[in-house]
Short mmCIF file of C-alpha atoms in Angstrom, two decimals:
data_model
loop_
_atom_site.label_atom_id
_atom_site.label_comp_id
_atom_site.label_asym_id
_atom_site.label_seq_id
_atom_site.Cartn_x
_atom_site.Cartn_y
_atom_site.Cartn_z
CA MET A 1 -13.00 -19.09 -11.37
CA ALA A 2 -15.18 -18.15 -8.39
CA ASP A 3 -18.55 -19.89 -8.21
CA TRP A 4 -20.36 -16.65 -7.39
CA GLN A 5 -20.90 -13.15 -8.68
CA GLU A 6 -20.81 -9.71 -7.11
CA ILE A 7 -24.14 -7.96 -6.77
CA PRO A 8 -25.24 -4.62 -5.32
CA GLY A 9 -26.95 -4.20 -1.99
CA GLY A 10 -24.44 -4.82 0.81
CA VAL A 11 -26.09 -6.25 3.94
CA THR A 12 -29.56 -5.84 2.45
CA ALA A 13 -28.79 -7.90 -0.66
CA PRO A 14 -29.73 -11.19 1.09
CA LYS A 15 -33.47 -11.75 1.47
CA GLY A 16 -35.23 -10.68 4.62
CA TYR A 17 -32.93 -7.90 5.83
CA GLN A 18 -33.36 -4.18 6.36
CA ALA A 19 -30.81 -1.57 7.37
CA ALA A 20 -30.58 2.10 8.24
CA GLY A 21 -28.07 4.76 9.19
CA ILE A 22 -28.89 8.17 10.64
CA THR A 23 -27.34 11.15 12.38
CA ALA A 24 -28.38 10.91 16.02
CA GLY A 25 -25.99 13.46 17.48
CA LEU A 26 -23.44 11.00 18.85
CA LYS A 27 -20.54 12.44 16.80
CA PRO A 28 -19.47 16.06 17.40
CA SER A 29 -18.98 16.39 13.63
CA GLY A 30 -22.65 15.91 12.88
CA ALA A 31 -21.88 12.97 10.58
CA PRO A 32 -24.08 9.82 10.53
CA ASP A 33 -23.45 7.86 13.70
CA LEU A 34 -26.16 5.28 14.41
CA ALA A 35 -26.76 2.15 12.35
CA LEU A 36 -29.22 -0.74 12.33
CA ILE A 37 -29.20 -4.13 10.61
CA TYR A 38 -32.49 -6.00 11.06
CA SER A 39 -33.59 -9.49 10.06
CA GLU A 40 -37.31 -9.85 9.47
CA VAL A 41 -37.19 -13.33 11.02
CA ASP A 42 -35.01 -15.05 13.60
CA ALA A 43 -31.49 -15.56 12.27
CA ILE A 44 -28.70 -17.85 13.37
CA ALA A 45 -25.99 -15.63 14.85
CA ALA A 46 -22.23 -16.09 15.16
CA GLY A 47 -19.48 -13.78 16.30
CA VAL A 48 -15.74 -13.33 16.60
CA PHE A 49 -14.45 -10.64 18.94
CA THR A 50 -11.30 -8.94 20.18
CA THR A 51 -8.85 -10.97 22.26
CA SER A 52 -7.89 -7.89 24.29
CA GLN A 53 -8.20 -8.11 28.07
CA VAL A 54 -9.55 -4.54 27.97
CA ARG A 55 -12.90 -4.86 26.21
CA ALA A 56 -15.80 -2.58 25.46
CA ALA A 57 -19.15 -3.28 27.07
CA CYS A 58 -20.62 -4.22 23.69
CA VAL A 59 -18.10 -7.05 23.28
CA ASP A 60 -18.89 -8.63 26.63
CA TYR A 61 -22.60 -8.09 26.01
CA CYS A 62 -22.53 -9.87 22.64
CA ARG A 63 -20.42 -12.72 23.97
CA GLN A 64 -22.90 -13.33 26.77
CA ARG A 65 -25.87 -13.11 24.42
CA LEU A 66 -24.36 -15.56 21.94
CA GLN A 67 -23.40 -18.02 24.67
CA ALA A 68 -27.00 -18.07 25.87
CA LYS A 69 -28.76 -17.86 22.53
CA LEU A 70 -27.38 -18.57 19.04
CA SER A 71 -29.93 -16.41 17.27
CA ALA A 72 -30.61 -12.71 16.81
CA ARG A 73 -32.87 -10.30 14.98
CA ALA A 74 -30.98 -7.01 15.04
CA ILE A 75 -27.57 -5.37 15.29
CA LEU A 76 -27.31 -1.83 16.68
CA CYS A 77 -24.06 0.08 16.16
CA ASN A 78 -23.11 3.53 17.42
CA ALA A 79 -20.10 5.52 16.25
CA GLY A 80 -18.44 8.31 18.21
CA GLN A 81 -17.97 6.65 21.59
CA ALA A 82 -16.27 3.27 22.10
CA ASN A 83 -17.96 2.72 25.49
CA ALA A 84 -14.77 0.91 26.53
CA GLY A 85 -13.17 1.50 29.91
CA THR A 86 -16.45 2.96 31.12
CA GLY A 87 -17.14 0.62 34.03
CA GLU A 88 -20.53 -0.49 35.30
CA GLN A 89 -22.32 2.51 33.82
CA GLY A 90 -20.99 1.62 30.37
CA TRP A 91 -22.44 -1.87 30.79
CA ARG A 92 -25.79 -0.42 31.78
CA ASP A 93 -25.70 1.87 28.74
CA ALA A 94 -25.15 -1.12 26.45
CA LEU A 95 -28.06 -2.97 28.07
CA GLU A 96 -30.35 0.04 27.79
CA SER A 97 -29.43 0.56 24.13
CA ALA A 98 -30.42 -3.01 23.33
CA GLU A 99 -33.64 -2.74 25.28
CA LEU A 100 -34.59 0.55 23.58
CA LEU A 101 -34.11 -0.97 20.13
CA ALA A 102 -36.01 -4.10 21.09
CA GLN A 103 -38.96 -2.01 22.25
CA ALA A 104 -38.94 0.04 19.04
CA LEU A 105 -38.80 -3.08 16.86
CA LYS A 106 -41.19 -5.05 19.11
CA ILE A 107 -38.76 -7.96 19.44
CA PRO A 108 -37.23 -9.64 22.53
CA ALA A 109 -34.26 -7.77 24.00
CA ASP A 110 -32.12 -10.90 23.92
CA THR A 111 -32.32 -10.91 20.11
CA VAL A 112 -30.47 -7.58 19.84
CA LEU A 113 -26.67 -7.44 19.47
CA VAL A 114 -24.76 -4.18 19.93
CA ALA A 115 -21.48 -2.70 18.73
CA SER A 116 -19.69 0.58 19.40
CA THR A 117 -16.75 2.46 17.92
CA GLY A 118 -15.04 5.73 18.78
CA VAL A 119 -12.89 7.13 21.55
CA ILE A 120 -11.96 4.72 24.36
CA GLY A 121 -13.11 5.91 27.77
CA GLN A 122 -16.15 7.76 26.46
CA ARG A 123 -19.66 6.54 27.27
CA ILE A 124 -22.43 6.48 24.71
CA LYS A 125 -24.39 9.73 24.66
CA MET A 126 -27.56 8.11 25.91
CA ASP A 127 -29.83 11.12 25.41
CA ALA A 128 -28.93 11.05 21.71
CA MET A 129 -29.34 7.27 21.65
CA ARG A 130 -32.80 7.46 23.25
CA SER A 131 -34.05 10.07 20.81
CA GLY A 132 -32.30 8.51 17.81
CA ILE A 133 -33.57 4.93 17.98
CA PRO A 134 -37.18 5.67 16.92
CA ALA A 135 -35.90 7.60 13.89
CA LEU A 136 -33.46 4.80 13.13
CA VAL A 137 -36.20 2.17 13.11
CA GLU A 138 -38.41 4.41 11.00
CA ALA A 139 -35.60 4.76 8.43
CA ALA A 140 -34.99 1.00 8.08
CA SER A 141 -35.50 -0.33 4.57
CA SER A 142 -34.41 -3.08 2.20
CA THR A 143 -32.13 -0.54 0.48
CA GLY A 144 -30.53 0.91 3.61
CA SER A 145 -27.14 -0.77 3.50
CA ASP A 146 -25.26 2.27 2.18
CA GLN A 147 -26.65 4.45 4.94
CA ALA A 148 -25.69 1.87 7.57
CA SER A 149 -22.14 1.58 6.23
CA GLN A 150 -21.78 5.36 6.38
CA ALA A 151 -23.01 5.53 9.96
CA ILE A 152 -20.46 3.06 11.42
CA ILE A 153 -17.24 4.74 10.23
CA THR A 154 -14.90 6.98 12.26
CA THR A 155 -11.54 7.93 10.72
CA ASP A 156 -12.31 5.90 7.59
CA LEU A 157 -12.04 7.81 4.34
CA VAL A 158 -14.39 5.45 2.52
CA THR A 159 -17.16 3.02 3.37
CA LYS A 160 -16.64 -0.73 2.91
CA ALA A 161 -19.34 -3.00 1.53
CA ILE A 162 -19.76 -6.08 -0.67
CA ALA A 163 -22.44 -8.61 -1.63
CA LEU A 164 -22.02 -11.91 -3.44
CA GLU A 165 -24.50 -14.42 -4.85
CA THR A 166 -24.24 -18.11 -5.68
CA HIS A 167 -26.81 -20.84 -6.37
CA LEU A 168 -27.42 -23.89 -4.21
CA PRO A 169 -29.45 -26.90 -5.34
CA VAL A 170 -32.96 -27.59 -4.15
CA ARG A 171 -32.65 -31.30 -3.49
CA SER A 172 -36.37 -31.89 -2.88
CA THR A 173 -37.23 -31.53 -6.56
CA ALA A 174 -36.75 -34.12 -9.28
CA ALA A 175 -35.42 -31.55 -11.77
CA LYS A 176 -32.05 -29.92 -11.34
CA GLU A 177 -33.33 -26.77 -9.67
CA SER A 178 -31.32 -24.24 -7.69
CA ARG A 179 -32.02 -21.03 -5.85
CA PRO A 180 -29.87 -17.96 -5.22
CA VAL A 181 -28.07 -17.60 -1.91
CA ARG A 182 -26.57 -14.27 -0.97
CA ILE A 183 -24.04 -12.98 1.55
CA GLY A 184 -23.57 -9.27 2.17
CA GLY A 185 -21.26 -7.34 4.44
CA ILE A 186 -20.24 -3.90 5.64
CA ALA A 187 -17.23 -2.96 7.73
CA LYS A 188 -15.33 -0.08 9.25
CA GLY A 189 -11.70 0.30 10.18
CA SER A 190 -8.73 2.48 9.36
CA GLY A 191 -6.40 2.67 12.37
CA MET A 192 -5.58 0.51 15.40
CA ILE A 193 -5.61 -2.46 13.03
CA HIS A 194 -3.73 -5.66 13.84
CA PRO A 195 -4.51 -9.41 13.98
CA ASN A 196 -6.63 -10.70 16.88
CA MET A 197 -8.47 -8.62 15.63
CA ALA A 198 -8.25 -4.83 15.08
CA THR A 199 -10.21 -1.61 15.50
CA MET A 200 -12.73 -2.90 13.12
CA LEU A 201 -16.37 -3.74 13.00
CA ALA A 202 -17.80 -6.07 10.39
CA PHE A 203 -21.39 -7.14 9.96
CA VAL A 204 -22.35 -9.97 7.61
CA THR A 205 -25.81 -11.11 6.53
CA CYS A 206 -26.72 -14.33 4.76
CA ASP A 207 -30.03 -15.83 3.65
CA ALA A 208 -28.96 -19.48 3.74
CA SER A 209 -30.18 -21.87 6.42
CA VAL A 210 -27.18 -23.13 8.42
CA ALA A 211 -26.89 -25.10 11.64
CA PRO A 212 -25.71 -22.83 14.48
CA HIS A 213 -22.53 -24.74 15.31
CA LEU A 214 -21.57 -24.94 11.65
CA TRP A 215 -22.20 -21.23 11.03
CA GLN A 216 -19.96 -20.30 13.96
CA GLN A 217 -17.20 -22.57 12.65
CA MET A 218 -17.48 -21.03 9.17
CA VAL A 219 -17.36 -17.49 10.55
CA SER A 220 -14.37 -18.26 12.75
CA ARG A 221 -12.40 -19.82 9.89
CA ALA A 222 -13.30 -16.94 7.58
CA ALA A 223 -12.06 -14.46 10.20
CA GLU A 224 -8.74 -16.30 10.50
CA ARG A 225 -8.16 -15.96 6.75
CA SER A 226 -9.29 -12.34 6.48
CA PHE A 227 -9.64 -9.96 9.41
CA ASN A 228 -6.90 -11.70 11.37
CA GLN A 229 -4.57 -11.32 8.38
CA ILE A 230 -4.64 -7.52 8.14
CA THR A 231 -2.50 -4.97 9.93
CA VAL A 232 -2.09 -1.23 9.74
CA ASP A 233 -0.18 -0.20 12.84
CA GLY A 234 0.28 -3.17 15.19
CA ASP A 235 -2.41 -2.08 17.65
CA THR A 236 -5.36 -4.26 18.61
CA SER A 237 -8.56 -2.62 19.82
CA THR A 238 -11.02 -2.97 22.65
CA ASN A 239 -14.08 -3.13 20.39
CA ASP A 240 -13.39 -5.52 17.48
CA SER A 241 -16.49 -7.41 16.46
CA LEU A 242 -17.43 -9.59 13.53
CA ILE A 243 -21.11 -10.50 13.74
CA ALA A 244 -22.76 -12.70 11.12
CA LEU A 245 -26.45 -13.55 10.71
CA ALA A 246 -28.00 -16.33 8.61
CA ASN A 247 -31.80 -16.20 8.39
CA GLY A 248 -32.73 -19.01 5.97
CA GLN A 249 -34.89 -16.80 3.75
CA SER A 250 -33.34 -18.13 0.52
CA ARG A 251 -35.53 -21.21 1.08
CA THR A 252 -32.67 -23.55 0.23
CA PRO A 253 -32.23 -26.83 2.16
CA ALA A 254 -30.69 -26.48 5.60
CA ILE A 255 -26.93 -27.01 5.73
CA THR A 256 -26.17 -29.09 8.81
CA GLU A 257 -22.76 -30.58 8.07
CA MET A 258 -19.76 -30.02 5.84
CA GLY A 259 -20.24 -31.05 2.22
CA PRO A 260 -20.28 -29.42 -1.25
CA GLU A 261 -22.98 -26.86 -0.35
CA ALA A 262 -21.33 -25.97 2.95
CA GLU A 263 -17.93 -25.62 1.28
CA ARG A 264 -19.33 -23.32 -1.38
CA LEU A 265 -21.09 -21.20 1.21
CA GLU A 266 -17.98 -20.95 3.38
CA ALA A 267 -15.83 -20.04 0.39
CA MET A 268 -18.23 -17.22 -0.47
CA LEU A 269 -18.33 -16.09 3.17
CA THR A 270 -14.53 -16.02 3.22
CA ALA A 271 -14.47 -14.03 -0.02
CA VAL A 272 -16.80 -11.44 1.51
CA CYS A 273 -14.61 -11.18 4.61
CA ILE A 274 -11.39 -10.93 2.59
CA HIS A 275 -12.87 -8.15 0.45
CA LEU A 276 -13.83 -6.18 3.56
CA ALA A 277 -10.50 -6.89 5.26
CA LYS A 278 -8.52 -5.67 2.24
CA ALA A 279 -10.69 -2.57 2.08
CA ILE A 280 -9.79 -1.82 5.71
CA ALA A 281 -6.07 -2.28 5.06
CA ARG A 282 -6.26 -0.18 1.89
CA ASP A 283 -7.93 2.61 3.90
CA GLY A 284 -5.32 2.51 6.65
CA GLU A 285 -4.79 5.86 8.33
CA GLY A 286 -2.40 7.89 6.19
CA ALA A 287 -1.84 5.00 3.77
CA THR A 288 -1.05 5.50 0.10
CA CYS A 289 -1.22 1.87 -1.04
CA LEU A 290 -2.34 -1.62 -0.12
CA VAL A 291 0.40 -4.19 0.57
CA GLU A 292 -0.30 -7.86 -0.12
CA VAL A 293 2.20 -10.41 1.22
CA GLN A 294 1.99 -13.96 -0.10
CA VAL A 295 4.08 -16.63 1.62
CA SER A 296 4.61 -20.14 0.27
CA GLY A 297 6.79 -23.13 1.04
CA ALA A 298 5.93 -23.19 4.74
CA PRO A 299 5.31 -26.40 6.73
CA ASP A 300 1.57 -25.58 6.90
CA ASP A 301 -0.89 -22.77 6.20
CA VAL A 302 -0.86 -21.52 9.79
CA SER A 303 2.91 -21.00 9.63
CA ALA A 304 2.66 -19.30 6.25
CA ARG A 305 -0.01 -16.90 7.50
CA LYS A 306 2.15 -16.08 10.52
CA VAL A 307 5.15 -15.15 8.36
CA ALA A 308 2.95 -13.10 6.05
CA ARG A 309 1.44 -11.21 9.01
CA THR A 310 4.88 -10.45 10.42
CA ILE A 311 6.12 -9.00 7.15
CA ALA A 312 2.96 -6.99 6.54
CA GLY A 313 3.12 -5.63 10.08
CA SER A 314 6.80 -4.63 10.07
CA SER A 315 7.16 -0.89 10.60
CA LEU A 316 10.46 -0.98 8.73
CA VAL A 317 8.92 -2.73 5.72
CA LYS A 318 5.97 -0.34 5.76
CA SER A 319 8.23 2.71 6.02
CA ALA A 320 10.40 1.50 3.14
CA ILE A 321 7.34 1.08 0.95
CA PHE A 322 6.20 4.61 1.76
CA GLY A 323 9.71 5.85 0.90
CA ARG A 324 9.56 3.84 -2.38
CA ASP A 325 12.70 2.02 -1.28
CA PRO A 326 12.92 -1.63 -2.52
CA ASN A 327 14.83 -2.64 0.61
CA TRP A 328 14.38 -6.42 0.54
CA GLY A 329 16.59 -6.81 3.63
CA ARG A 330 13.74 -5.56 5.79
CA ILE A 331 11.43 -8.19 4.29
CA ALA A 332 13.98 -10.93 4.97
CA ALA A 333 14.50 -9.73 8.54
CA ALA A 334 10.77 -9.68 9.23
CA ALA A 335 10.35 -13.20 7.85
CA GLY A 336 13.19 -14.38 10.04
CA ARG A 337 11.64 -13.12 13.28
CA ALA A 338 8.20 -14.62 12.67
CA ASP A 339 9.04 -17.59 14.93
CA VAL A 340 8.56 -20.06 12.06
CA PRO A 341 11.62 -22.28 11.44
CA PHE A 342 13.00 -22.31 7.87
CA ASP A 343 16.33 -22.58 6.11
CA GLN A 344 17.51 -19.12 5.11
CA ASP A 345 19.34 -20.69 2.17
CA GLU A 346 15.90 -21.45 0.69
CA LEU A 347 14.59 -17.90 1.02
CA GLN A 348 13.18 -16.25 -2.10
CA ILE A 349 11.76 -12.70 -2.22
CA LYS A 350 9.90 -10.96 -5.02
CA LEU A 351 8.60 -7.42 -5.19
CA GLY A 352 6.04 -7.30 -7.97
CA ASP A 353 7.87 -8.84 -10.92
CA PHE A 354 11.31 -8.06 -9.47
CA LEU A 355 13.17 -11.10 -8.10
CA LEU A 356 15.32 -9.65 -5.32
CA MET A 357 16.61 -12.78 -3.60
CA ASP A 358 16.72 -16.45 -4.55
CA ARG A 359 17.95 -19.47 -2.61
CA GLY A 360 19.19 -17.16 0.13
CA GLN A 361 21.35 -15.11 -2.25
CA PRO A 362 20.86 -11.44 -3.20
CA LEU A 363 20.33 -10.81 -6.89
CA ALA A 364 21.13 -7.85 -9.08
CA PHE A 365 17.99 -5.92 -10.02
CA ASP A 366 17.01 -2.55 -11.45
CA ARG A 367 16.61 -0.54 -8.24
CA ALA A 368 15.27 2.54 -10.03
CA ALA A 369 12.62 0.46 -11.80
CA ALA A 370 11.65 -1.30 -8.56
CA SER A 371 11.33 2.06 -6.83
CA ASP A 372 9.18 3.27 -9.70
CA TYR A 373 6.96 0.20 -9.19
CA LEU A 374 6.33 1.36 -5.63
CA LYS A 375 5.62 4.91 -6.80
CA GLN A 376 3.15 3.65 -9.36
CA ALA A 377 1.39 1.56 -6.71
CA ALA A 378 0.78 4.71 -4.68
CA GLN A 379 -0.73 6.30 -7.77
CA GLY A 380 -2.73 3.18 -8.69
CA VAL A 381 -1.57 3.31 -12.31
CA TYR A 382 -0.46 -0.25 -12.97
CA LEU A 383 -2.45 -3.42 -13.54
CA GLN A 384 -2.99 -4.35 -9.91
CA GLY A 385 -4.28 -0.92 -9.01
CA ASP A 386 -2.89 0.36 -5.74
CA THR A 387 -1.44 -2.94 -4.49
CA VAL A 388 2.22 -3.61 -3.71
CA ALA A 389 2.76 -7.35 -4.16
CA ILE A 390 5.39 -9.10 -2.06
CA ALA A 391 5.95 -12.83 -2.58
CA VAL A 392 8.15 -14.79 -0.18
CA LYS A 393 9.05 -18.47 -0.43
CA ILE A 394 10.64 -20.03 2.65
CA GLY A 395 11.03 -23.67 1.60
CA ALA A 396 9.37 -26.55 -0.21
CA GLY A 397 6.46 -27.16 2.17
CA PRO A 398 2.78 -27.08 1.19
CA GLY A 399 1.83 -24.18 3.45
CA GLN A 400 0.56 -20.95 1.90
CA GLY A 401 -0.78 -17.79 3.42
CA THR A 402 -1.58 -14.18 2.61
CA ALA A 403 -1.69 -11.03 4.72
CA TRP A 404 -2.61 -7.47 3.88
CA GLY A 405 -1.34 -4.17 5.21
CA CYS A 406 -0.38 -0.73 4.01
CA ASP A 407 2.54 1.65 4.02
CA LEU A 408 3.35 3.86 7.02
CA SER A 409 3.28 7.56 6.23
CA TYR A 410 3.83 10.84 8.06
CA ASP A 411 0.06 11.33 8.04
CA TYR A 412 -0.46 8.30 10.29
CA VAL A 413 1.32 10.13 13.12
CA ARG A 414 -0.58 13.36 12.44
CA ILE A 415 -3.99 11.64 12.40
CA ASN A 416 -3.38 9.81 15.67
CA ALA A 417 -1.65 12.69 17.39
CA GLU A 418 -4.79 14.77 16.83
CA TYR A 419 -7.35 11.97 17.37
CA THR A 420 -9.02 13.24 20.57
CA THR A 421 -8.10 16.90 20.14
#
């Protein structure tokens, strides 16, 4: 059983944070499009970003900021324009955006991190940014997480948010005393989703006190087990950013090295990231269900996660799920091309409760019932909600890994064919 509980509040659930989301006129639709997350004190900052060689200005900006200074006070995010492939002027726009927010908040410019999402090749509408920032700062509050989560989305159908709370001991007291520690997060993402990372933005806040190097390690490991284990369409973006702040306002003892408190905090951080990652996969463009692939029996966890990602990302597997076709051959083929050695005579495949293959041999199963299982997943009527569960065992090794994706529908093509038009 998890050593934490879910609480309301998103990124403003941890102590010492405010957030806001407004309509600044960046999106043609008139939907909310400018978001702020603000720590009332200096916070330790960590980030994980896209591995693409074509990167948005905000990605390079944040990387440079975090290399020079491992702390931050604010995150500014605009939706509507990716500000990627926009050259030197796009870089200047990112710098100006950070400086404008810093002036409005009366904080140093190098404590502002920025993120953008939208159409590649389009610069930020700076007139709207300049007029919007004062209103954004004015709207910031300790209950503003929902507004911020709404303002960062693009093709998403739903917002994504979570907050968890645990208790860490206060070692300076003789009695067994503990204090609450909270981690909150919001995210956006629906299409152009694939490991390393995806068209996704995720912002995490925490009120624990953590050493900078340790916080970065925790965030990186959490990303590997969550955002780098989701796929919708096999495309990686120019703008992916996971930014995490830890401001120490829980007043719990500083965590400077791995130990029980650090492990508990990292586990909760990973749980927050997995929740947001699954929400992104579930909201995949045109998707009708979430697909969860669990792989066991691998030589190590890294290998297991690689096989799981390959299966979850297979267009043939995804298409079969949309067609409610329990075609286990596509699952086997995807596992086989994951570049992880295993003995095919040890391969086992399950779809929900249906055992389709065991020890490399196909088994008789009720195809109509298995198809109905997939139909029910799309309708969310069975115990696991809208999740199609695929379990694959490739041997007797200790490695385990999970990946999440979604089915591939006709609507995915329609949504992306019309994206800029």
